[in-house]
Structure formats: C-alpha cells, structure tokens
Amino acid sequence: MMDATLFQRKHQLWLRIAFLSFAINNPSIKNRLYEFSQIEFRHLKWVAGSLYENNVSYNYGRDTLFSIESESFFTLVRTTINEIKSLHLLYDETPLFERMRHDESYMLSTLNAYLEKISLDEILSAFNRSLNWPDALLSVSETDALALFLFEELYKEYELIMVYFYRQIRATTASQVSHFQDLMDESHFHLRSFAEMMTKMGILSLPRTLHSRTYEIADMEKFLRGGIIEEENAKEECRRLSSSITDEKLSAFFEFINYQESYHIEIMKKLLGEF
C-alpha cells in the first residue's frame, strides 16, 4: 500500500542502515551497508515520486521510539532484519514493490549471513559518549569545538538532503533535477564524513526530525539566496575550526570541506536561474 506510513517506514529504514554503516568498524561490512542505504534512499525517492504523482501527502516524521543506538552490532542487524520483513507485508505485486522486495531480499540474505559468523559481532563504541578524538591529542577546547561542529553539521547536512530531495521530486526541468542531485550527493558525502567522525568520538546520534515548514518552501528563490548565505557561514566555520585545531590532518580535512562548499554555492547560484 503506497501511503504516508510506507514513506515514514522507508525513511526510517534508510536512516537505520546508513547509521549502522557509520557505527560499524569492519571496513567491508561498513561499505556494503552504506551501499544498501543508498539503495534504500533510491527506494525512498521512488515512493515519494509515486505519492506526489497521486496527490498523497507525506512528511519526514519518525516514530517517537525510533532509535539507532545499541552496544552490539548483531542487535542492530536483527532489528534491521525485522524492519525489512515487516515492510514486505505492505508490498503488493506492482513493479516498484517487486524491485524493492528483490533488493531487500538480497539485503536480508547478506544480513543473515553476518549473523552466522559470531566473529563479526562487535561491541559498538559509536554511542559510548567518550568524547575523545583517537587520532590526535586535542585540548579540551579543541575537542568541544569539534564535537559541537559535528553535531550542528550532521543536522544541517541531513536537513539539506531532505530539502533537496523534496524539491527534486517537484522539479519542473531536467536541469533542476540534475542540480538538486548534485547538491544531494555533496550532502550525502558530508553526512557520512561527519557521522563517521562522531563515531570515533562515541557521540554518533540521529539528527533531530524536520518540521514540514523546513522543506515545504513556497519561495525557492528566497530559500536559495538564504542558503548561499548559510553556506558562506559554513565555510567560515570550517576555516575557523581548521585554524583553531592544531592537528594537521584535521585542519586539512576541514579545508577540504571548505573548498567543497565553494562549488556547492556555485550549484545553488545555477539553480537560482531556474526560479
């Protein structure tokens, strides 16, 4: 059944698999799970597109009990398996549902195979609130500044993904679709980067939920102009953090993000010409 409930549950499944990939340490499992999360994000786009075409409203709300935290990798794997199986009860025999069912059947076989190898289970430190950057000796002020930046930017990148997602579904030209896709791709990369840094510090957490007024934008030109200003501010935050942290690798990373934001702004300027 294609409705707002299905959208909410697919949204949650995308988040669950993505954040599970951020939390796990095993590199091959991490990459495979992230690939699965990107498949789920495509599913989510297809569901949203179908709902929009059929004038069915939906939102980005999440269940109040939805959580991605656990001390055990296998516990989260079992939760993910159960969520996928319960979703399949909502699928009918249409081509879209068949595609989603087949994709997730492969995911289920992969997840179940993990559970068969006890050695793959691990205690997850992503949620232990250690607030320690393991790759360099940072001062208390540097650590606090880094943690605050990561919390703020994780939410911002999630917000941007979902705003661009909402607008891409409603795009009226191929150029708009392309620009919104570029912006989402940029923010997916940043979300993953910041989330995995939060994992290292034991502070990984879900971004807060979005109110509908965040993404139901009546004046896109105004939104984009405001967004460009926000991106300039984000660049300044990256520069400030880069200059305040003495570790060369961290400083280089934030300079790297800073320059990515520059082209992000150029894409937004191109979009301005579409509205």
Protein backbone atom coordinates (compact mmCIF):
# COMPACT_ATOMS: atom_id res chain seq x y z
CA MET A 1 0.00 0.00 0.00
CA MET A 2 1.52 3.28 -1.14
CA ASP A 3 0.82 5.82 1.61
CA ALA A 4 2.46 8.13 4.12
CA THR A 5 3.04 5.25 6.56
CA LEU A 6 5.10 3.38 3.99
CA PHE A 7 7.13 6.53 3.31
CA GLN A 8 7.84 7.01 7.02
CA ARG A 9 8.99 3.44 7.46
CA LYS A 10 11.19 3.53 4.37
CA HIS A 11 12.66 6.82 5.59
CA GLN A 12 13.46 5.18 8.92
CA LEU A 13 14.97 2.13 7.21
CA TRP A 14 17.27 4.33 5.13
CA LEU A 15 18.42 6.09 8.30
CA ARG A 16 18.85 2.83 10.20
CA ILE A 17 21.05 1.20 7.58
CA ALA A 18 23.04 4.38 6.95
CA PHE A 19 23.77 4.93 10.63
CA LEU A 20 24.55 1.25 11.14
CA SER A 21 27.17 1.64 8.40
CA PHE A 22 28.56 4.70 10.18
CA ALA A 23 28.74 2.86 13.52
CA ILE A 24 30.44 -0.36 12.44
CA ASN A 25 34.24 -0.67 12.28
CA ASN A 26 34.66 -3.57 9.84
CA PRO A 27 35.55 -1.80 6.53
CA SER A 28 33.97 -4.29 4.12
CA ILE A 29 30.73 -4.51 6.12
CA LYS A 30 30.69 -0.73 6.53
CA ASN A 31 30.92 -0.17 2.77
CA ARG A 32 28.34 -2.81 1.89
CA LEU A 33 25.85 -1.42 4.40
CA TYR A 34 26.36 2.09 3.08
CA GLU A 35 25.65 0.81 -0.44
CA PHE A 36 22.44 -0.74 0.90
CA SER A 37 21.48 2.58 2.50
CA GLN A 38 21.89 4.32 -0.85
CA ILE A 39 19.62 1.73 -2.46
CA GLU A 40 17.06 2.47 0.25
CA PHE A 41 17.38 6.18 -0.48
CA ARG A 42 16.56 5.50 -4.13
CA HIS A 43 13.55 3.47 -3.00
CA LEU A 44 12.50 6.44 -0.90
CA LYS A 45 12.71 8.74 -3.93
CA TRP A 46 10.58 6.39 -6.00
CA VAL A 47 7.99 6.13 -3.22
CA ALA A 48 7.90 9.92 -2.81
CA GLY A 49 7.54 10.38 -6.56
CA SER A 50 4.62 7.97 -6.72
CA LEU A 51 2.92 9.62 -3.75
CA TYR A 52 3.38 13.08 -5.28
CA GLU A 53 2.00 11.95 -8.65
CA ASN A 54 -1.07 10.60 -6.89
CA ASN A 55 -1.56 13.69 -4.69
CA VAL A 56 -0.91 11.72 -1.50
CA SER A 57 0.67 13.81 1.26
CA TYR A 58 3.64 12.59 3.27
CA ASN A 59 6.14 14.06 5.72
CA TYR A 60 9.53 13.39 7.26
CA GLY A 61 8.21 12.43 10.68
CA ARG A 62 9.67 9.47 12.56
CA ASP A 63 8.25 7.14 15.18
CA THR A 64 8.87 8.50 18.67
CA LEU A 65 10.52 5.20 19.68
CA PHE A 66 12.78 5.02 16.63
CA SER A 67 16.41 4.68 17.69
CA ILE A 68 19.67 3.58 16.08
CA GLU A 69 21.68 3.08 19.28
CA SER A 70 22.91 -0.22 20.69
CA GLU A 71 26.08 -1.64 22.18
CA SER A 72 26.05 -4.62 19.82
CA PHE A 73 26.36 -4.82 16.04
CA PHE A 74 24.31 -8.03 15.90
CA THR A 75 21.48 -6.44 17.90
CA LEU A 76 21.17 -3.71 15.28
CA VAL A 77 21.41 -6.26 12.46
CA ARG A 78 18.48 -8.22 13.94
CA THR A 79 16.45 -5.02 14.32
CA THR A 80 17.13 -4.17 10.68
CA ILE A 81 16.10 -7.64 9.53
CA ASN A 82 12.82 -7.38 11.43
CA GLU A 83 12.10 -3.93 9.98
CA ILE A 84 12.65 -5.14 6.42
CA LYS A 85 10.43 -8.20 6.95
CA SER A 86 7.63 -6.08 8.38
CA LEU A 87 7.87 -3.70 5.42
CA HIS A 88 7.40 -6.57 2.99
CA LEU A 89 3.94 -7.13 4.44
CA LEU A 90 2.98 -3.75 2.94
CA TYR A 91 4.23 -4.50 -0.58
CA ASP A 92 1.91 -5.56 -3.39
CA GLU A 93 2.76 -7.03 -6.81
CA THR A 94 3.43 -3.82 -8.74
CA PRO A 95 6.84 -3.44 -10.49
CA LEU A 96 8.08 -0.87 -7.95
CA PHE A 97 7.26 -3.09 -4.98
CA GLU A 98 8.77 -6.08 -6.77
CA ARG A 99 12.01 -4.15 -7.25
CA MET A 100 12.10 -3.11 -3.59
CA ARG A 101 11.29 -6.64 -2.44
CA HIS A 102 14.07 -8.19 -4.54
CA ASP A 103 16.61 -5.58 -3.42
CA GLU A 104 15.74 -6.16 0.22
CA SER A 105 15.70 -9.94 -0.14
CA TYR A 106 19.37 -9.71 -1.09
CA MET A 107 19.96 -7.38 1.86
CA LEU A 108 18.29 -9.91 4.15
CA SER A 109 20.46 -12.75 2.87
CA THR A 110 23.57 -10.62 3.48
CA LEU A 111 22.50 -9.59 6.97
CA ASN A 112 21.59 -13.15 7.93
CA ALA A 113 24.99 -14.32 6.68
CA TYR A 114 26.64 -11.83 9.05
CA LEU A 115 24.74 -13.36 11.98
CA GLU A 116 26.10 -16.80 11.12
CA LYS A 117 29.66 -15.63 11.82
CA ILE A 118 29.98 -14.91 15.53
CA SER A 119 33.38 -13.34 14.95
CA LEU A 120 31.72 -10.47 13.04
CA ASP A 121 29.83 -9.24 16.09
CA GLU A 122 31.45 -6.31 17.81
CA ILE A 123 30.84 -4.01 20.73
CA LEU A 124 29.95 -0.64 19.23
CA SER A 125 31.76 2.33 20.70
CA ALA A 126 29.89 4.80 18.47
CA PHE A 127 27.38 5.61 21.21
CA ASN A 128 29.52 5.45 24.37
CA ARG A 129 29.90 9.27 24.74
CA SER A 130 33.66 9.01 25.24
CA LEU A 131 34.13 12.44 23.63
CA ASN A 132 37.69 11.57 22.72
CA TRP A 133 39.31 12.08 19.31
CA PRO A 134 41.51 8.96 18.96
CA ASP A 135 43.69 10.09 16.06
CA ALA A 136 45.38 13.04 17.77
CA LEU A 137 45.84 14.62 21.18
CA LEU A 138 43.38 17.53 21.29
CA SER A 139 42.88 20.02 24.09
CA VAL A 140 39.54 20.21 25.89
CA SER A 141 38.60 23.35 23.97
CA GLU A 142 39.56 21.75 20.64
CA THR A 143 37.55 18.63 21.48
CA ASP A 144 34.50 20.65 22.50
CA ALA A 145 34.69 22.78 19.35
CA LEU A 146 34.98 19.68 17.16
CA ALA A 147 32.04 17.93 18.85
CA LEU A 148 29.80 21.00 18.59
CA PHE A 149 30.68 21.47 14.93
CA LEU A 150 29.91 17.81 14.14
CA PHE A 151 26.52 17.86 15.87
CA GLU A 152 25.50 21.04 14.07
CA GLU A 153 26.78 19.96 10.67
CA LEU A 154 25.28 16.46 10.86
CA TYR A 155 21.85 18.03 11.32
CA LYS A 156 22.49 20.60 8.62
CA GLU A 157 23.55 18.01 6.03
CA TYR A 158 20.55 15.80 6.83
CA GLU A 159 18.28 18.83 6.52
CA LEU A 160 19.79 19.79 3.18
CA ILE A 161 19.47 16.25 1.81
CA MET A 162 15.79 16.16 2.69
CA VAL A 163 15.07 19.68 1.40
CA TYR A 164 16.77 18.98 -1.92
CA PHE A 165 15.04 15.58 -2.04
CA TYR A 166 11.64 17.24 -1.56
CA ARG A 167 12.36 19.83 -4.26
CA GLN A 168 13.79 17.33 -6.75
CA ILE A 169 10.53 15.35 -6.64
CA ARG A 170 8.78 18.59 -7.60
CA ALA A 171 11.34 19.76 -10.17
CA THR A 172 9.95 21.08 -13.46
CA THR A 173 13.09 20.87 -15.64
CA ALA A 174 15.86 18.33 -16.24
CA SER A 175 18.35 20.99 -15.19
CA GLN A 176 16.67 21.36 -11.79
CA VAL A 177 16.73 17.58 -11.31
CA SER A 178 20.44 17.49 -12.12
CA HIS A 179 21.33 20.40 -9.83
CA PHE A 180 19.34 19.01 -6.91
CA GLN A 181 21.02 15.62 -7.42
CA ASP A 182 24.46 17.24 -7.30
CA LEU A 183 23.54 19.04 -4.08
CA MET A 184 22.22 15.82 -2.50
CA ASP A 185 25.35 13.92 -3.50
CA GLU A 186 27.50 16.61 -1.86
CA SER A 187 25.47 16.47 1.35
CA HIS A 188 25.43 12.65 1.44
CA PHE A 189 29.22 12.70 1.39
CA HIS A 190 29.40 15.32 4.13
CA LEU A 191 26.81 13.49 6.25
CA ARG A 192 28.81 10.29 6.06
CA SER A 193 32.10 12.05 6.79
CA PHE A 194 30.80 13.89 9.85
CA ALA A 195 28.89 10.86 11.16
CA GLU A 196 31.97 8.65 11.00
CA MET A 197 33.95 11.29 12.87
CA MET A 198 31.21 11.31 15.51
CA THR A 199 31.54 7.53 15.72
CA LYS A 200 35.22 7.90 16.55
CA MET A 201 34.27 10.23 19.41
CA GLY A 202 31.45 7.98 20.67
CA ILE A 203 28.83 10.66 20.00
CA LEU A 204 27.01 9.30 16.95
CA SER A 205 23.31 10.18 17.09
CA LEU A 206 20.37 10.73 14.80
CA PRO A 207 19.76 14.26 13.56
CA ARG A 208 16.61 15.78 15.01
CA THR A 209 13.43 15.49 12.98
CA LEU A 210 12.40 18.15 10.48
CA HIS A 211 9.24 20.21 10.72
CA SER A 212 7.31 20.45 7.46
CA ARG A 213 7.91 24.19 7.22
CA THR A 214 11.61 23.41 6.80
CA TYR A 215 11.11 21.74 3.42
CA GLU A 216 7.70 22.93 2.18
CA ILE A 217 9.18 26.02 0.59
CA ALA A 218 6.93 28.46 -1.26
CA ASP A 219 9.64 30.88 -2.38
CA MET A 220 12.60 28.90 -3.75
CA GLU A 221 14.48 32.00 -4.86
CA LYS A 222 14.41 33.34 -1.30
CA PHE A 223 15.40 29.93 0.06
CA LEU A 224 18.37 29.63 -2.31
CA ARG A 225 19.61 33.14 -1.57
CA GLY A 226 19.39 32.38 2.14
CA GLY A 227 21.07 29.02 1.53
CA ILE A 228 24.02 30.68 -0.18
CA ILE A 229 24.49 32.90 2.86
CA GLU A 230 24.31 29.83 5.12
CA GLU A 231 26.92 28.06 3.01
CA GLU A 232 29.21 31.08 3.27
CA ASN A 233 28.77 30.91 7.05
CA ALA A 234 29.53 27.18 6.97
CA LYS A 235 32.73 27.92 5.05
CA GLU A 236 33.69 30.40 7.74
CA GLU A 237 33.02 27.79 10.44
CA CYS A 238 35.24 25.31 8.58
CA ARG A 239 38.00 27.92 8.31
CA ARG A 240 37.66 28.83 11.98
CA LEU A 241 37.80 25.19 13.07
CA SER A 242 40.70 24.45 10.74
CA SER A 243 42.72 27.33 12.16
CA SER A 244 41.86 26.57 15.80
CA ILE A 245 42.77 22.86 15.72
CA THR A 246 46.47 22.15 15.85
CA ASP A 247 46.30 18.66 14.31
CA GLU A 248 47.40 18.96 10.68
CA LYS A 249 45.21 16.12 9.36
CA LEU A 250 42.05 17.54 10.91
CA SER A 251 42.87 21.03 9.69
CA ALA A 252 43.47 19.70 6.17
CA PHE A 253 40.13 17.84 6.24
CA PHE A 254 38.19 20.97 7.15
CA GLU A 255 39.98 22.95 4.47
CA PHE A 256 38.93 20.22 2.04
CA ILE A 257 35.29 20.56 3.15
CA ASN A 258 35.58 24.35 2.95
CA TYR A 259 36.53 24.23 -0.72
CA GLN A 260 33.77 21.73 -1.48
CA GLU A 261 31.27 24.21 -0.03
CA SER A 262 32.54 26.79 -2.54
CA TYR A 263 31.30 24.79 -5.50
CA HIS A 264 28.16 23.87 -3.57
CA ILE A 265 27.42 27.60 -3.62
CA GLU A 266 28.02 27.75 -7.39
CA ILE A 267 25.45 24.99 -7.95
CA MET A 268 22.94 26.91 -5.87
CA LYS A 269 23.61 30.01 -7.96
CA LYS A 270 22.88 27.98 -11.10
CA LEU A 271 19.59 26.87 -9.55
CA LEU A 272 18.67 30.50 -8.89
CA GLY A 273 18.39 30.95 -12.64
CA GLU A 274 15.72 28.24 -12.72
CA PHE A 275 13.28 30.02 -10.40
